Short mmCIF file of the C-alpha atoms (twelve columns), coordinates in Angstrom:
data_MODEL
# 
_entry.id   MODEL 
# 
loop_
_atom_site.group_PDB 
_atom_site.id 
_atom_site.type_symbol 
_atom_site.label_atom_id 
_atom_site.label_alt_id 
_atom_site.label_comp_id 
_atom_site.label_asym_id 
_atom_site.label_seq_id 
_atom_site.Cartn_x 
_atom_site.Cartn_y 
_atom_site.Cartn_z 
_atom_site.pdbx_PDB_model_num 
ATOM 1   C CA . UNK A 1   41.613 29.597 114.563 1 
ATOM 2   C CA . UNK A 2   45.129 31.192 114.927 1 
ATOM 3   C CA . UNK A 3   46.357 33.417 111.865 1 
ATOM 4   C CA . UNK A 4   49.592 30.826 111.827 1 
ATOM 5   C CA . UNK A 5   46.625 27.539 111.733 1 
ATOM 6   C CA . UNK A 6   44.963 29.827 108.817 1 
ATOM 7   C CA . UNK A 7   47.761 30.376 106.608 1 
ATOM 8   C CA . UNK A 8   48.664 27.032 106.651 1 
ATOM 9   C CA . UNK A 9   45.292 25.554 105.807 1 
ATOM 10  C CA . UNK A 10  45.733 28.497 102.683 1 
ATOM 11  C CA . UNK A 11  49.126 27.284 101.761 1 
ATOM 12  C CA . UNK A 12  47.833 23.525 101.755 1 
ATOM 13  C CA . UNK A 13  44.796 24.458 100.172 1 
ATOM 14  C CA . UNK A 14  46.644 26.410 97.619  1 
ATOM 15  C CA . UNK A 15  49.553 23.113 97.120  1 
ATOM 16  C CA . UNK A 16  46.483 20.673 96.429  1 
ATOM 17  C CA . UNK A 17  44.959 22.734 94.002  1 
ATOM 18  C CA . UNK A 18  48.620 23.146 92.049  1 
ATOM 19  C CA . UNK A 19  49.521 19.690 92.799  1 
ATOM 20  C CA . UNK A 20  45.677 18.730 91.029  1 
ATOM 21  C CA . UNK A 21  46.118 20.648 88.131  1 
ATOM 22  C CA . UNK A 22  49.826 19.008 87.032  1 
ATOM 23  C CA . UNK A 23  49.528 15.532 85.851  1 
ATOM 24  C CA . UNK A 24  51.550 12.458 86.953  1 
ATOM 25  C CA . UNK A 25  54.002 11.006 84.731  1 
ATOM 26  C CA . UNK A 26  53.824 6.952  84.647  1 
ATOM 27  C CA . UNK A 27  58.476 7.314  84.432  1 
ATOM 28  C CA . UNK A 28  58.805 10.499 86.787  1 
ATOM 29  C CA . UNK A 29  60.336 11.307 89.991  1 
ATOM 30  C CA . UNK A 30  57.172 11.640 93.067  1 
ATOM 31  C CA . UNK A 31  56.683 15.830 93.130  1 
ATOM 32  C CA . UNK A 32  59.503 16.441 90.584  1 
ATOM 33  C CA . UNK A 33  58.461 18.723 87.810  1 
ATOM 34  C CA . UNK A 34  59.993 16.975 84.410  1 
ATOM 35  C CA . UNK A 35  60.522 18.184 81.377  1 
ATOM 36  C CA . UNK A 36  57.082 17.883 80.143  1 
ATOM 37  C CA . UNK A 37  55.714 21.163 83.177  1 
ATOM 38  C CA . UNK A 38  53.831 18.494 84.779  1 
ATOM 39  C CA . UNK A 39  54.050 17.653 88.979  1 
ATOM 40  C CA . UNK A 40  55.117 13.556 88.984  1 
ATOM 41  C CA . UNK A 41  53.038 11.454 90.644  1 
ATOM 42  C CA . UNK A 42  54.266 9.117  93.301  1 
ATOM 43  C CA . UNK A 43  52.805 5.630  92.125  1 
ATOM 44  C CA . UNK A 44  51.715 5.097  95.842  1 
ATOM 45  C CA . UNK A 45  48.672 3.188  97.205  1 
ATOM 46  C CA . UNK A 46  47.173 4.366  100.450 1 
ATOM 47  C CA . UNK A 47  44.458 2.036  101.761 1 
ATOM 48  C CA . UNK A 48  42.217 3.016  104.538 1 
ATOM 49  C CA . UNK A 49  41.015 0.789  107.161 1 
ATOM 50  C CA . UNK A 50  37.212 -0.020 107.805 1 
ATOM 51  C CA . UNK A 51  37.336 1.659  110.778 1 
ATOM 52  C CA . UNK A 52  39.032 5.265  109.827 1 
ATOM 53  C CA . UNK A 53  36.962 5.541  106.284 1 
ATOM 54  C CA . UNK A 54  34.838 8.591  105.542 1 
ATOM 55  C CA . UNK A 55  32.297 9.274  102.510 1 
ATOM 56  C CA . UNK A 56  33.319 11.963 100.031 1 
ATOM 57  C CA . UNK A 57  30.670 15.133 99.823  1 
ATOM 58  C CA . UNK A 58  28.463 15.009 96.924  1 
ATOM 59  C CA . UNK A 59  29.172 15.958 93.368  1 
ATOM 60  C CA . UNK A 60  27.190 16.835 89.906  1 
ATOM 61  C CA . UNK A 61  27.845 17.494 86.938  1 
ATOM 62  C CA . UNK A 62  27.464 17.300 83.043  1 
ATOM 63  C CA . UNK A 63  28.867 14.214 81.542  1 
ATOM 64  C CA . UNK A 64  30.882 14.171 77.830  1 
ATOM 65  C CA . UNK A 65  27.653 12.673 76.410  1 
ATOM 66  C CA . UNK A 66  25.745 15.601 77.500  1 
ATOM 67  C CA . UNK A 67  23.525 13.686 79.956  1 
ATOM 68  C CA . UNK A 68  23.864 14.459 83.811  1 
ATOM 69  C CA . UNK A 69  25.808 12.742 86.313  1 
ATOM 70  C CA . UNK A 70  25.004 13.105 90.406  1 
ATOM 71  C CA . UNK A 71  26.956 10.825 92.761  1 
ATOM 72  C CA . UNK A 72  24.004 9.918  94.670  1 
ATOM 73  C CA . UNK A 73  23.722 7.361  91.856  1 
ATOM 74  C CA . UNK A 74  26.570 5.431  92.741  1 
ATOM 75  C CA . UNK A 75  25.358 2.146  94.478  1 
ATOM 76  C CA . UNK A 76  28.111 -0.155 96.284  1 
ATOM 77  C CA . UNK A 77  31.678 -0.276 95.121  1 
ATOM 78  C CA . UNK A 78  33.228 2.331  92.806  1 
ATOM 79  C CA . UNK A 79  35.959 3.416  90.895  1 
ATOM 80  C CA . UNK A 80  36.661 7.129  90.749  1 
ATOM 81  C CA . UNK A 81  39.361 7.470  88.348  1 
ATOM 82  C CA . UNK A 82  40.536 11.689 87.810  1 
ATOM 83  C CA . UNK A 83  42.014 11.999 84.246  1 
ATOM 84  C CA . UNK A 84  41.904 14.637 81.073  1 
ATOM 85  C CA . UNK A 85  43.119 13.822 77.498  1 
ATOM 86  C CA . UNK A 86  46.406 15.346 76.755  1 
ATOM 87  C CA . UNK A 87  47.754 14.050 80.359  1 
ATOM 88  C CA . UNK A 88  50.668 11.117 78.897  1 
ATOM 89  C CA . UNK A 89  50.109 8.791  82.255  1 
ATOM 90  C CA . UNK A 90  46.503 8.976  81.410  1 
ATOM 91  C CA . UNK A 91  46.690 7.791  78.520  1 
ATOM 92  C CA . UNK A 92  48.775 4.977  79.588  1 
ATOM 93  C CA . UNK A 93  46.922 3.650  81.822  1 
ATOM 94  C CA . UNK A 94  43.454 4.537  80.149  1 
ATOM 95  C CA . UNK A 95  43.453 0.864  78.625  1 
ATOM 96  C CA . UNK A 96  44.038 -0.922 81.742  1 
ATOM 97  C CA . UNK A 97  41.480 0.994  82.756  1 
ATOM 98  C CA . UNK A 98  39.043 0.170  79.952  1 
ATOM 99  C CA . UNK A 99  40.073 -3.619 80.658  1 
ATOM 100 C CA . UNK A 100 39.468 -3.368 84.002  1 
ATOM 101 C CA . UNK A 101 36.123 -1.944 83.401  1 
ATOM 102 C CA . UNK A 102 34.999 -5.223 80.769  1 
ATOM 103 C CA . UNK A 103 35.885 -7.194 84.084  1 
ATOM 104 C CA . UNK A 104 34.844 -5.078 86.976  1 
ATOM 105 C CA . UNK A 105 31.752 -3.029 85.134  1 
ATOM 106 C CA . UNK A 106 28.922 -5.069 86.329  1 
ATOM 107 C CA . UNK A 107 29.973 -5.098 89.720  1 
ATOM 108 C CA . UNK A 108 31.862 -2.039 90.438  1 
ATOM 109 C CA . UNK A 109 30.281 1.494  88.971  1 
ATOM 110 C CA . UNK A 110 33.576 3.278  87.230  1 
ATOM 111 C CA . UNK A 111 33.249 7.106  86.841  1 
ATOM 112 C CA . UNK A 112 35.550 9.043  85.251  1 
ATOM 113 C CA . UNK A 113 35.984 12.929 86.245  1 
ATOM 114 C CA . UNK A 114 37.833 14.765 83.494  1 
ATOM 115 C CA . UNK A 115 39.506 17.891 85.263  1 
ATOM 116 C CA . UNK A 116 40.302 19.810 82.008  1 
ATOM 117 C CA . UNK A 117 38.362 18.853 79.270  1 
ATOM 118 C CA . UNK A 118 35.393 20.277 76.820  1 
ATOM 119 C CA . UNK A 119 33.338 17.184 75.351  1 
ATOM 120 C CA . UNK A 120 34.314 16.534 72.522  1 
ATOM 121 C CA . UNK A 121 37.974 15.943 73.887  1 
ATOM 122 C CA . UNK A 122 36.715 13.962 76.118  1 
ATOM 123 C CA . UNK A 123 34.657 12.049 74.361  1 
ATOM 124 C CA . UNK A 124 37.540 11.374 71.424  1 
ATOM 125 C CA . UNK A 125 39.944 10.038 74.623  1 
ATOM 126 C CA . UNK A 126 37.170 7.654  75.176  1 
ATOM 127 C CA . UNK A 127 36.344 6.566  71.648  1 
ATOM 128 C CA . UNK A 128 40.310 5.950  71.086  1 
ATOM 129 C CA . UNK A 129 40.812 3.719  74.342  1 
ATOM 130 C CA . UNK A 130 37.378 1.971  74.061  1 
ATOM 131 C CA . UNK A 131 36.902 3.575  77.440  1 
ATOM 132 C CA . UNK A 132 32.662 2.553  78.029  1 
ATOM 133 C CA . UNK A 133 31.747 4.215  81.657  1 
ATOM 134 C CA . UNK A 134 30.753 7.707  82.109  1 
ATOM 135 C CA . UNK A 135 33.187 10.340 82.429  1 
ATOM 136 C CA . UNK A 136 31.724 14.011 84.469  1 
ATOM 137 C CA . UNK A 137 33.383 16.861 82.854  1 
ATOM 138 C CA . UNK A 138 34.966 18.786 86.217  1 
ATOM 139 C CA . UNK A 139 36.560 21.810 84.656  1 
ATOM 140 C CA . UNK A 140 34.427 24.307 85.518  1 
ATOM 141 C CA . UNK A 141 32.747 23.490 88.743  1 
ATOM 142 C CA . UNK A 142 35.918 21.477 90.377  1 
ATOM 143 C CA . UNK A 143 32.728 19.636 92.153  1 
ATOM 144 C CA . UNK A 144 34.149 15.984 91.366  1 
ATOM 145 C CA . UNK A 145 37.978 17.083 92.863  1 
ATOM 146 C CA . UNK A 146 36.239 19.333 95.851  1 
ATOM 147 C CA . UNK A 147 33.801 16.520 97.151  1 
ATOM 148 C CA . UNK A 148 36.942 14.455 98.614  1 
ATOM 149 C CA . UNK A 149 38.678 17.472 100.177 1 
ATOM 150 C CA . UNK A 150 39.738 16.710 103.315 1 
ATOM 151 C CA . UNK A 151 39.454 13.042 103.276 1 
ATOM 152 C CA . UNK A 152 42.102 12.102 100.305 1 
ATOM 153 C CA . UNK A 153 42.629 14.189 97.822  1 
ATOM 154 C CA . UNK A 154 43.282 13.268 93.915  1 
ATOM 155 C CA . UNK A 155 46.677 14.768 94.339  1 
ATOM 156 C CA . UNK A 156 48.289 13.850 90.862  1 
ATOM 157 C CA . UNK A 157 46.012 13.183 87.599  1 
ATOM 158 C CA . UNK A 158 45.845 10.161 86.791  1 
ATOM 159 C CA . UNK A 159 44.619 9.452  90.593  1 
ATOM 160 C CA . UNK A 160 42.083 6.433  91.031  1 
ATOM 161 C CA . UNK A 161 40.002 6.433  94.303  1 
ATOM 162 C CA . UNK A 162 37.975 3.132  95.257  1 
ATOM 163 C CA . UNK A 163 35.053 3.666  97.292  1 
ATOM 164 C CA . UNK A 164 33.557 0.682  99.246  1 
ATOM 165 C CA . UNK A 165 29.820 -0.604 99.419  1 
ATOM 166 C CA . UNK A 166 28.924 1.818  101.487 1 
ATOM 167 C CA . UNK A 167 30.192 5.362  99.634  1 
ATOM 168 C CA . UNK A 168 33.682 5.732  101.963 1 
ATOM 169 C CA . UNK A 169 37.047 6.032  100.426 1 
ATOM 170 C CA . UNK A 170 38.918 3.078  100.595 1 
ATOM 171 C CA . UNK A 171 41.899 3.453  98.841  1 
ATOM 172 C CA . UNK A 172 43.642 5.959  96.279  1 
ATOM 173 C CA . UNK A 173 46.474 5.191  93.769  1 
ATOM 174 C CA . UNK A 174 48.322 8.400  93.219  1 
ATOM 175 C CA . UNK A 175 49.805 8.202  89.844  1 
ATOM 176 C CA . UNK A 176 49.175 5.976  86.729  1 
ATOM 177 C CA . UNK A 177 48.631 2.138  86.655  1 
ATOM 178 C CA . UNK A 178 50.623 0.140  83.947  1 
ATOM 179 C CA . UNK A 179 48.454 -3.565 84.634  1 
ATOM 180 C CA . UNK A 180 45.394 -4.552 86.479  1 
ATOM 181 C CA . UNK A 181 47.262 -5.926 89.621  1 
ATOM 182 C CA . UNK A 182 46.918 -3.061 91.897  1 
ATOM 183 C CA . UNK A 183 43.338 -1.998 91.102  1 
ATOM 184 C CA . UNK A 184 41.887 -5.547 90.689  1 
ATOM 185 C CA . UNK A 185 43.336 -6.645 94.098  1 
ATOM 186 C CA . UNK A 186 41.223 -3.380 95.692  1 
ATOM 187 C CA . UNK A 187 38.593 -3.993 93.859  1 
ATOM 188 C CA . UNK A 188 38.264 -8.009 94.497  1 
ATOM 189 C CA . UNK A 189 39.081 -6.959 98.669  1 
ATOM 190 C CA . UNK A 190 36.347 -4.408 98.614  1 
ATOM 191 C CA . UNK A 191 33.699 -6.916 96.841  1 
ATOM 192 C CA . UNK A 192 34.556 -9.462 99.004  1 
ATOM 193 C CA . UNK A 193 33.826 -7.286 102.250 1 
# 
């Protein structure tokens, strides 16, 4: 690998990692920094075909309830949704969410994986927005954000990733969700696969 090839994989390594610790505001400008210090997310949705989809590496890690969480325990279609308490978008869309979830919940498995938080902030978050699905608390081991390097990357928190039935990434919403519309229609298309 060339030294120009290296320092480019370090300065995109380096971006993600800043780009995963700001949060994305649900009124902000895509990779403006607002008023707030956090990175804007871009609202996108990037679906990836059948064909081009890849499985995200494997992840542990302890849950807000204190129980343990390993991915290998995810059977079919999932929601990965990438959140931590004081992030404003999060907390927007953390009812739609929760709603989604009452729907979805026995047909989809919904992990959450809090990038900042101890567990009792966590767990308050999910006690105020009646959130009911586990949540792994990613802080210290990064395990949960590291495990779809490469593939697509969480790149703003709130970021949602949908797996299909068979563990690949299938789509990612970069940014937080106001209504059910975007994730339900994912959902529904991967169920019906």
């Amino acid at each position: 690998m060339s030294g120009t090839v290296r320092r480019l994989l370090t300065i995109t390594t380096a971006i993600g990692a800043l780009v995963l610790t700001g949060c994305a505001s649900a009124a902000g400008v895509a990779g403006q920094v607002g008023d707030a210090g956090y990175i804007a997310g871009d609202g996108i949705v990037t679906e990836i075909a059948p064909a081009d989809r890849a499985a995200p590496g494997s992840f542990a890690g302890p849950l807000a309830s204190g129980s343990e969480f390993d991915s290998a325990a995810l059977e079919g279609v999932a929601l990965v949704n990438f959140w931590y308490a004081a992030c404003p978008p999060c907390r927007i869309e953390a009812p739609v969410l929760a709603e989604l979830h009452a729907e979805y919940g026995d047909r989809v498995d919904f992990i959450g994986i809090n990038v900042r938080d101890g567990a009792a902030q966590a767990m308050a978050f999910e006690e105020e927005f009646g959130i009911e699905y586990p949540s792994v608390l990613d802080d210290q081991s990064a395990q949960g954000q590291l495990a779809f390097t490469g593939i697509i990357a969480p790149n703003a928190v709130p970021s949602t990733i949908i797996l299909d039935a068979e563990g690949r990434v299938a789509a990612r919403v970069s940014g937080a969700v106001t209504d059910t519309s975007i994730l339900s229609t994912l959902l529904r298309e991967e169920l019906e696969r």
